[in-house]
Amino acid sequence: MAVQASTPTLDARAIRADFPIFEQLIHGKPLAFLDSAASSQKPHQMMEAMTDFYSTSYANVHRGVYVLAERATAALENAREKVRALMNAPDVREIIFVRNATEAINLVAYSWGMSNLGPGDLVVVSELEHHSNFVPWQYIAGRTGADFAAIPIDGCGELALDSLDELARTRRVKVVACGLVSNSLGTINPVERLGAWAHMISSVRLDKTTWGELPHKFEAGTAPMAEAVGFGAAIDYLNAVGFEAIEAHEHELAAYALGRLAEVPGITLYGPPAERRAGIVSFNIEGIHPHDVAQVLDMDGVAIRAGHHCCQPLMAKLGVAATNRASFYLYTIPDEIDRLVEGLRKAHKLLT
Ligand SMILES: Cc1ncc(COP(=O)(O)O)c(C=O)c1O
């Protein structure tokens, strides 16, 4: 693994060697994977940790008193501690393993929201949210009689924070549910400011009687053990590369991409300037449906996302049904962005 832990830089070309997915050709071309915002590729270190767990330590956790059960339990709990440290959570019991973000948000919305929300309360999301952080809160607010509001965005796709005080003027803000980064536009949200605002407004504490039962009461049945072990290995991998280096790399790629994409005829770019966004760019090319653009790019081995990105309130605000989205990660190299731009020029020539 190529690592420069002391400075926020990384060598994406060297890092790619850790990711077996890049060893294949797609339609005879090297894979340019520009859809990491939907799901990122996995390094062999993570896959080996999972294979090793299945090969040497697999048994159901927390139930057996034999060696394998103890090993499996230790591996799961070790992974839980790694996640706690990454999240900077005060207590390891706050870490619950579920299948995905959608399930996690639904779990919180139903388990906490149904017994803690009611008339006079306000649930706040933002217009940037993914459906998974919009729909459960909208639904639970409706079920409990609480009000529901979305922080609007400005013309750059950034949150209009001057609307906050008005939102809270007549109601108790009980929930502020907002992602750190918009998966559609790459906007980095000011979550620290939002957190400070929400805690001036109200304070919510967990019922102390629930502590003794956590985390297991929310992990009923066989736990996703190997997945948790793989997650732990992925955290080790990312810590070794360095989160600051990854962030800097994404910013650099976003700036490069915004510059290069501006050269494409008929293009509309959405979202804030590069310095205030993560490695995500959304765009449309006049007269061409995003699905057609994505198909032309696929023929050249370039994988991007086309659609509403599960953010239909945001798409409505942008006045479009869908966008093209290219997203970058630690293994993305500028050549892939050059190939994206070439592919877009080709799509423009072929389809307009
Ligand atoms: C911002 C955001 N939130 C939530 C999700 C849903 O994630 P999951 O598939 O883990 O439920 C996604 C998926 O891409 C996302 O981009």
Short mmCIF file of C-alpha atoms and ligand atoms in Angstrom, two decimals:
data_model
loop_
_atom_site.label_atom_id
_atom_site.label_comp_id
_atom_site.label_asym_id
_atom_site.label_seq_id
_atom_site.Cartn_x
_atom_site.Cartn_y
_atom_site.Cartn_z
CA MET A 1 0.00 0.00 0.00
CA ALA A 2 1.34 3.47 -0.87
CA VAL A 3 0.94 5.73 2.14
CA GLN A 4 2.15 9.20 3.05
CA ALA A 5 0.59 9.64 6.45
CA SER A 6 2.33 12.84 7.52
CA THR A 7 1.16 15.10 4.65
CA PRO A 8 -2.30 15.23 3.13
CA THR A 9 -1.32 13.72 -0.22
CA LEU A 10 -1.74 10.30 -1.72
CA ASP A 11 -0.53 8.39 -4.76
CA ALA A 12 -3.75 7.30 -6.46
CA ARG A 13 -1.90 5.28 -9.14
CA ALA A 14 -0.15 3.20 -6.48
CA ILE A 15 -3.35 2.85 -4.47
CA ARG A 16 -5.14 1.39 -7.51
CA ALA A 17 -2.90 -1.67 -7.25
CA ASP A 18 -4.76 -2.54 -4.01
CA PHE A 19 -8.10 -2.68 -5.87
CA PRO A 20 -8.51 -5.87 -7.95
CA ILE A 21 -11.51 -4.43 -9.85
CA PHE A 22 -9.13 -2.35 -11.96
CA GLU A 23 -7.35 -5.43 -13.30
CA GLN A 24 -10.04 -6.06 -15.93
CA LEU A 25 -10.99 -4.39 -19.20
CA ILE A 26 -14.54 -3.19 -19.90
CA HIS A 27 -15.46 -3.26 -23.62
CA GLY A 28 -11.74 -3.69 -24.20
CA LYS A 29 -10.84 -0.50 -22.28
CA PRO A 30 -9.44 0.07 -18.79
CA LEU A 31 -12.19 0.69 -16.25
CA ALA A 32 -12.73 4.36 -15.32
CA PHE A 33 -14.99 3.94 -12.29
CA LEU A 34 -16.62 7.32 -11.64
CA ASP A 35 -19.52 6.13 -9.46
CA SER A 36 -17.94 5.90 -6.02
CA ALA A 37 -20.70 8.05 -4.53
CA ALA A 38 -23.09 5.13 -5.06
CA SER A 39 -20.69 2.49 -3.73
CA SER A 40 -16.93 2.47 -3.52
CA GLN A 41 -14.64 -0.31 -4.73
CA LYS A 42 -12.93 -2.56 -2.20
CA PRO A 43 -9.20 -3.09 -1.57
CA HIS A 44 -7.83 -6.65 -1.39
CA GLN A 45 -6.89 -6.05 2.28
CA MET A 46 -10.59 -5.84 3.11
CA MET A 47 -11.55 -8.88 1.05
CA GLU A 48 -8.75 -10.91 2.62
CA ALA A 49 -9.91 -9.98 6.12
CA MET A 50 -13.40 -11.27 5.26
CA THR A 51 -12.09 -14.47 3.65
CA ASP A 52 -9.80 -15.05 6.62
CA PHE A 53 -12.72 -14.62 9.02
CA TYR A 54 -14.83 -17.16 7.11
CA SER A 55 -11.85 -19.54 6.81
CA THR A 56 -10.66 -19.49 10.41
CA SER A 57 -13.15 -17.87 12.80
CA TYR A 58 -16.73 -18.28 11.57
CA ALA A 59 -19.39 -19.14 14.16
CA ASN A 60 -22.42 -17.34 15.55
CA VAL A 61 -21.43 -14.59 17.99
CA HIS A 62 -22.44 -14.05 21.61
CA ARG A 63 -23.94 -17.54 21.86
CA GLY A 64 -21.29 -20.23 22.00
CA VAL A 65 -18.70 -20.99 24.65
CA TYR A 66 -16.32 -22.73 22.26
CA VAL A 67 -13.19 -21.33 20.61
CA LEU A 68 -14.68 -20.32 17.28
CA ALA A 69 -17.64 -18.53 18.85
CA GLU A 70 -15.27 -16.62 21.09
CA ARG A 71 -13.02 -15.73 18.15
CA ALA A 72 -15.99 -14.57 16.08
CA THR A 73 -17.32 -12.49 18.97
CA ALA A 74 -13.91 -10.89 19.50
CA ALA A 75 -13.66 -10.09 15.77
CA LEU A 76 -17.12 -8.48 15.72
CA GLU A 77 -16.49 -6.45 18.87
CA ASN A 78 -13.05 -5.42 17.62
CA ALA A 79 -14.70 -4.09 14.47
CA ARG A 80 -17.30 -2.28 16.59
CA GLU A 81 -14.52 -0.51 18.49
CA LYS A 82 -12.82 0.52 15.23
CA VAL A 83 -16.07 2.09 14.04
CA ARG A 84 -16.51 3.84 17.40
CA ALA A 85 -13.02 5.32 17.18
CA LEU A 86 -13.61 6.44 13.58
CA MET A 87 -16.93 8.10 14.49
CA ASN A 88 -15.50 9.51 17.73
CA ALA A 89 -18.55 8.09 19.52
CA PRO A 90 -18.38 8.24 23.33
CA ASP A 91 -19.54 4.66 23.90
CA VAL A 92 -19.10 1.49 21.88
CA ARG A 93 -22.73 0.58 22.65
CA GLU A 94 -23.79 3.36 20.30
CA ILE A 95 -22.45 1.39 17.31
CA ILE A 96 -25.17 -0.79 15.78
CA PHE A 97 -24.40 -2.91 12.72
CA VAL A 98 -27.19 -2.83 10.13
CA ARG A 99 -27.21 -3.54 6.40
CA ASN A 100 -27.07 -0.02 5.01
CA ALA A 101 -27.71 3.67 5.62
CA THR A 102 -31.37 3.40 4.64
CA GLU A 103 -32.01 0.71 7.24
CA ALA A 104 -30.07 2.70 9.86
CA ILE A 105 -32.08 5.89 9.34
CA ASN A 106 -35.38 3.99 9.32
CA LEU A 107 -34.36 2.30 12.56
CA VAL A 108 -33.67 5.64 14.27
CA ALA A 109 -36.75 7.32 12.81
CA TYR A 110 -39.10 4.52 13.89
CA SER A 111 -37.56 3.52 17.22
CA TRP A 112 -36.83 7.01 18.49
CA GLY A 113 -39.23 9.13 16.48
CA MET A 114 -42.43 7.20 17.19
CA SER A 115 -42.06 7.69 20.94
CA ASN A 116 -40.42 11.12 21.04
CA LEU A 117 -42.16 13.24 18.41
CA GLY A 118 -45.58 14.85 18.57
CA PRO A 119 -47.63 17.95 17.73
CA GLY A 120 -45.65 21.19 18.17
CA ASP A 121 -42.36 19.46 17.32
CA LEU A 122 -40.46 20.16 14.12
CA VAL A 123 -38.38 17.72 12.08
CA VAL A 124 -35.89 19.48 9.80
CA VAL A 125 -34.12 17.97 6.79
CA SER A 126 -32.62 19.78 3.81
CA GLU A 127 -33.55 20.02 0.15
CA LEU A 128 -30.27 18.24 -0.64
CA GLU A 129 -31.16 15.03 1.17
CA HIS A 130 -31.14 11.56 -0.33
CA HIS A 131 -34.59 9.91 -0.13
CA SER A 132 -33.29 7.64 2.64
CA ASN A 133 -32.89 10.70 4.90
CA PHE A 134 -36.03 12.45 3.69
CA VAL A 135 -38.81 9.89 3.40
CA PRO A 136 -38.55 8.18 6.85
CA TRP A 137 -38.57 11.56 8.63
CA GLN A 138 -41.41 12.91 6.51
CA TYR A 139 -43.39 9.74 7.22
CA ILE A 140 -42.73 9.63 10.98
CA ALA A 141 -43.55 13.34 11.28
CA GLY A 142 -46.86 12.63 9.56
CA ARG A 143 -47.59 9.65 11.82
CA THR A 144 -46.81 11.54 15.04
CA GLY A 145 -48.38 14.92 14.18
CA ALA A 146 -45.01 16.70 14.13
CA ASP A 147 -44.26 19.33 11.48
CA PHE A 148 -41.74 18.63 8.75
CA ALA A 149 -39.61 21.22 6.93
CA ALA A 150 -36.67 21.25 4.54
CA ILE A 151 -33.89 23.86 4.70
CA PRO A 152 -33.92 25.43 1.21
CA ILE A 153 -30.85 25.70 -1.01
CA ASP A 154 -29.51 28.75 -2.86
CA GLY A 155 -28.53 29.04 -6.51
CA CYS A 156 -25.15 27.35 -5.88
CA GLY A 157 -26.77 24.31 -4.28
CA GLU A 158 -25.74 25.34 -0.75
CA LEU A 159 -27.98 25.51 2.31
CA ALA A 160 -29.67 28.89 2.88
CA LEU A 161 -28.87 29.15 6.59
CA ASP A 162 -30.64 32.49 6.96
CA SER A 163 -33.91 30.54 6.86
CA LEU A 164 -33.14 28.59 10.07
CA ASP A 165 -34.42 30.96 12.71
CA GLU A 166 -37.69 31.46 10.89
CA LEU A 167 -38.15 27.66 10.74
CA ALA A 168 -37.80 27.40 14.52
CA ARG A 169 -39.80 30.50 15.43
CA THR A 170 -43.05 28.78 16.36
CA ARG A 171 -42.05 25.14 16.85
CA ARG A 172 -39.68 22.99 18.90
CA VAL A 173 -36.91 21.63 16.67
CA LYS A 174 -36.53 18.00 17.73
CA VAL A 175 -34.60 16.51 14.79
CA VAL A 176 -32.15 17.99 12.31
CA ALA A 177 -31.31 15.28 9.77
CA CYS A 178 -28.73 16.44 7.25
CA GLY A 179 -25.95 14.67 5.38
CA LEU A 180 -22.37 15.98 5.50
CA VAL A 181 -22.05 15.86 1.71
CA SER A 182 -24.76 16.03 -0.97
CA ASN A 183 -24.56 12.83 -3.00
CA SER A 184 -25.89 14.69 -6.04
CA LEU A 185 -23.96 17.95 -6.04
CA GLY A 186 -21.01 17.28 -3.73
CA THR A 187 -21.96 20.30 -1.56
CA ILE A 188 -20.23 20.09 1.82
CA ASN A 189 -22.83 21.10 4.38
CA PRO A 190 -21.95 23.23 7.45
CA VAL A 191 -22.97 20.46 9.86
CA GLU A 192 -21.08 22.00 12.78
CA ARG A 193 -23.10 25.19 12.44
CA LEU A 194 -26.29 23.20 12.07
CA GLY A 195 -25.44 21.13 15.14
CA ALA A 196 -24.75 24.22 17.20
CA TRP A 197 -28.03 25.75 16.05
CA ALA A 198 -29.99 22.60 16.83
CA HIS A 199 -28.51 22.26 20.34
CA MET A 200 -29.33 26.01 21.24
CA ILE A 201 -32.76 25.21 20.18
CA SER A 202 -33.30 22.00 22.07
CA SER A 203 -31.58 19.16 23.84
CA VAL A 204 -32.45 15.51 23.50
CA ARG A 205 -31.06 12.82 25.72
CA LEU A 206 -31.25 9.08 25.37
CA ASP A 207 -33.42 7.39 27.94
CA LYS A 208 -30.91 5.95 30.38
CA THR A 209 -32.82 2.69 30.75
CA THR A 210 -31.98 1.76 27.17
CA TRP A 211 -28.22 1.77 27.79
CA GLY A 212 -27.98 -1.70 29.28
CA GLU A 213 -29.55 -3.28 26.21
CA LEU A 214 -27.48 -1.58 23.57
CA PRO A 215 -26.24 -2.49 21.00
CA HIS A 216 -27.74 -5.98 20.88
CA LYS A 217 -31.38 -5.04 21.07
CA PHE A 218 -31.05 -3.48 17.63
CA GLU A 219 -29.02 -6.38 16.21
CA ALA A 220 -31.56 -9.16 16.50
CA GLY A 221 -30.67 -12.46 14.82
CA THR A 222 -27.39 -13.44 13.19
CA ALA A 223 -25.18 -10.37 12.90
CA PRO A 224 -23.43 -9.35 9.65
CA MET A 225 -20.17 -10.63 11.15
CA ALA A 226 -17.85 -10.96 8.17
CA GLU A 227 -19.15 -7.63 6.86
CA ALA A 228 -18.27 -6.00 10.18
CA VAL A 229 -14.80 -7.56 10.07
CA GLY A 230 -14.40 -6.29 6.50
CA PHE A 231 -15.56 -2.85 7.64
CA GLY A 232 -12.90 -2.90 10.37
CA ALA A 233 -10.23 -3.77 7.80
CA ALA A 234 -11.49 -1.00 5.51
CA ILE A 235 -11.20 1.50 8.38
CA ASP A 236 -7.59 0.37 8.98
CA TYR A 237 -6.89 0.83 5.28
CA LEU A 238 -8.40 4.32 5.13
CA ASN A 239 -6.66 5.40 8.34
CA ALA A 240 -3.33 4.29 6.86
CA VAL A 241 -3.90 6.33 3.69
CA GLY A 242 -5.19 9.26 5.78
CA PHE A 243 -8.60 10.92 5.63
CA GLU A 244 -7.06 14.35 5.11
CA ALA A 245 -5.11 13.05 2.13
CA ILE A 246 -8.27 11.52 0.66
CA GLU A 247 -10.19 14.77 1.17
CA ALA A 248 -7.41 16.81 -0.46
CA HIS A 249 -7.27 14.36 -3.37
CA GLU A 250 -11.04 14.63 -3.89
CA HIS A 251 -10.88 18.44 -3.84
CA GLU A 252 -8.08 18.41 -6.40
CA LEU A 253 -10.04 16.09 -8.69
CA ALA A 254 -13.23 18.13 -8.29
CA ALA A 255 -11.36 21.32 -9.28
CA TYR A 256 -9.75 19.56 -12.25
CA ALA A 257 -13.07 18.04 -13.34
CA LEU A 258 -14.99 21.33 -13.11
CA GLY A 259 -12.31 23.03 -15.24
CA ARG A 260 -12.23 20.28 -17.87
CA LEU A 261 -16.00 19.76 -17.99
CA ALA A 262 -16.56 23.47 -18.68
CA GLU A 263 -14.92 22.81 -22.11
CA VAL A 264 -17.71 20.42 -23.18
CA PRO A 265 -20.23 22.02 -25.58
CA GLY A 266 -23.78 22.41 -24.24
CA ILE A 267 -22.89 21.49 -20.66
CA THR A 268 -24.66 22.79 -17.53
CA LEU A 269 -22.78 22.20 -14.28
CA TYR A 270 -24.65 22.11 -10.96
CA GLY A 271 -23.44 22.81 -7.44
CA PRO A 272 -20.92 24.95 -5.57
CA PRO A 273 -17.32 25.87 -6.51
CA ALA A 274 -14.65 23.17 -6.13
CA GLU A 275 -13.34 24.44 -2.78
CA ARG A 276 -16.74 23.89 -1.17
CA ARG A 277 -17.54 20.47 -2.59
CA ALA A 278 -16.36 16.88 -2.28
CA GLY A 279 -15.38 14.71 -5.25
CA ILE A 280 -18.76 14.78 -6.98
CA VAL A 281 -19.84 16.63 -10.13
CA SER A 282 -23.35 16.71 -11.56
CA PHE A 283 -24.10 18.00 -15.02
CA ASN A 284 -26.38 17.86 -18.06
CA ILE A 285 -25.65 18.21 -21.75
CA GLU A 286 -28.29 20.14 -23.59
CA GLY A 287 -30.58 17.93 -25.66
CA ILE A 288 -29.21 14.57 -24.44
CA HIS A 289 -30.86 12.43 -21.77
CA PRO A 290 -28.41 11.44 -19.01
CA HIS A 291 -29.08 7.73 -19.61
CA ASP A 292 -27.93 8.11 -23.24
CA VAL A 293 -24.81 9.95 -22.11
CA ALA A 294 -24.01 7.19 -19.60
CA GLN A 295 -24.46 4.51 -22.27
CA VAL A 296 -22.10 6.20 -24.71
CA LEU A 297 -19.50 6.52 -21.92
CA ASP A 298 -19.93 2.88 -20.92
CA MET A 299 -18.81 1.81 -24.41
CA ASP A 300 -15.47 3.43 -23.57
CA GLY A 301 -15.24 1.77 -20.15
CA VAL A 302 -16.25 4.96 -18.29
CA ALA A 303 -18.84 4.27 -15.56
CA ILE A 304 -20.92 7.23 -14.35
CA ARG A 305 -24.35 7.51 -12.75
CA ALA A 306 -27.40 8.90 -14.57
CA GLY A 307 -30.74 9.57 -12.93
CA HIS A 308 -32.26 11.46 -10.01
CA HIS A 309 -29.78 9.97 -7.49
CA CYS A 310 -32.67 9.36 -5.07
CA CYS A 311 -32.89 13.15 -4.58
CA GLN A 312 -36.11 14.08 -6.32
CA PRO A 313 -36.81 17.17 -4.15
CA LEU A 314 -33.40 18.49 -5.21
CA MET A 315 -33.99 17.64 -8.88
CA ALA A 316 -37.31 19.53 -8.70
CA LYS A 317 -35.45 22.53 -7.27
CA LEU A 318 -32.86 22.34 -10.07
CA GLY A 319 -35.72 22.11 -12.58
CA VAL A 320 -34.53 18.82 -14.11
CA ALA A 321 -35.69 15.19 -13.98
CA ALA A 322 -32.18 13.78 -13.86
CA THR A 323 -28.48 14.60 -14.10
CA ASN A 324 -25.25 12.85 -15.02
CA ARG A 325 -23.02 12.37 -11.99
CA ALA A 326 -19.32 11.53 -11.89
CA SER A 327 -17.84 10.86 -8.46
CA PHE A 328 -14.25 10.35 -7.38
CA TYR A 329 -12.41 8.60 -4.62
CA LEU A 330 -8.89 7.79 -3.46
CA TYR A 331 -8.14 5.58 -6.47
CA THR A 332 -9.41 8.07 -9.11
CA ILE A 333 -6.78 9.54 -11.44
CA PRO A 334 -7.00 12.66 -13.67
CA ASP A 335 -6.72 10.49 -16.82
CA GLU A 336 -10.14 9.08 -15.99
CA ILE A 337 -11.58 12.60 -15.97
CA ASP A 338 -9.89 13.25 -19.33
CA ARG A 339 -11.57 10.09 -20.66
CA LEU A 340 -14.90 11.32 -19.26
CA VAL A 341 -14.50 14.64 -21.11
CA GLU A 342 -13.55 12.87 -24.36
CA GLY A 343 -16.59 10.60 -24.00
CA LEU A 344 -18.86 13.60 -23.44
CA ARG A 345 -17.56 15.31 -26.56
CA LYS A 346 -18.27 12.08 -28.44
CA ALA A 347 -21.82 11.90 -26.99
CA HIS A 348 -22.41 15.52 -28.00
CA LYS A 349 -21.25 14.80 -31.56
CA LEU A 350 -23.27 11.60 -31.87
CA LEU A 351 -26.51 12.63 -30.19
CA THR A 352 -27.14 16.32 -30.89
C1 LIG B 1 -26.20 10.55 0.74
C2 LIG B 1 -26.72 9.14 0.73
N1 LIG B 1 -27.47 8.72 1.76
C3 LIG B 1 -27.95 7.46 1.79
C4 LIG B 1 -27.71 6.56 0.78
C5 LIG B 1 -28.30 5.19 0.87
O1 LIG B 1 -27.31 4.34 1.26
P1 LIG B 1 -27.57 2.79 1.48
O2 LIG B 1 -27.56 2.16 0.14
O3 LIG B 1 -26.41 2.37 2.34
O4 LIG B 1 -28.88 2.61 2.17
C6 LIG B 1 -26.93 6.95 -0.32
C7 LIG B 1 -26.65 6.01 -1.41
O5 LIG B 1 -25.98 6.30 -2.37
C8 LIG B 1 -26.42 8.27 -0.34
O6 LIG B 1 -25.68 8.69 -1.37
#
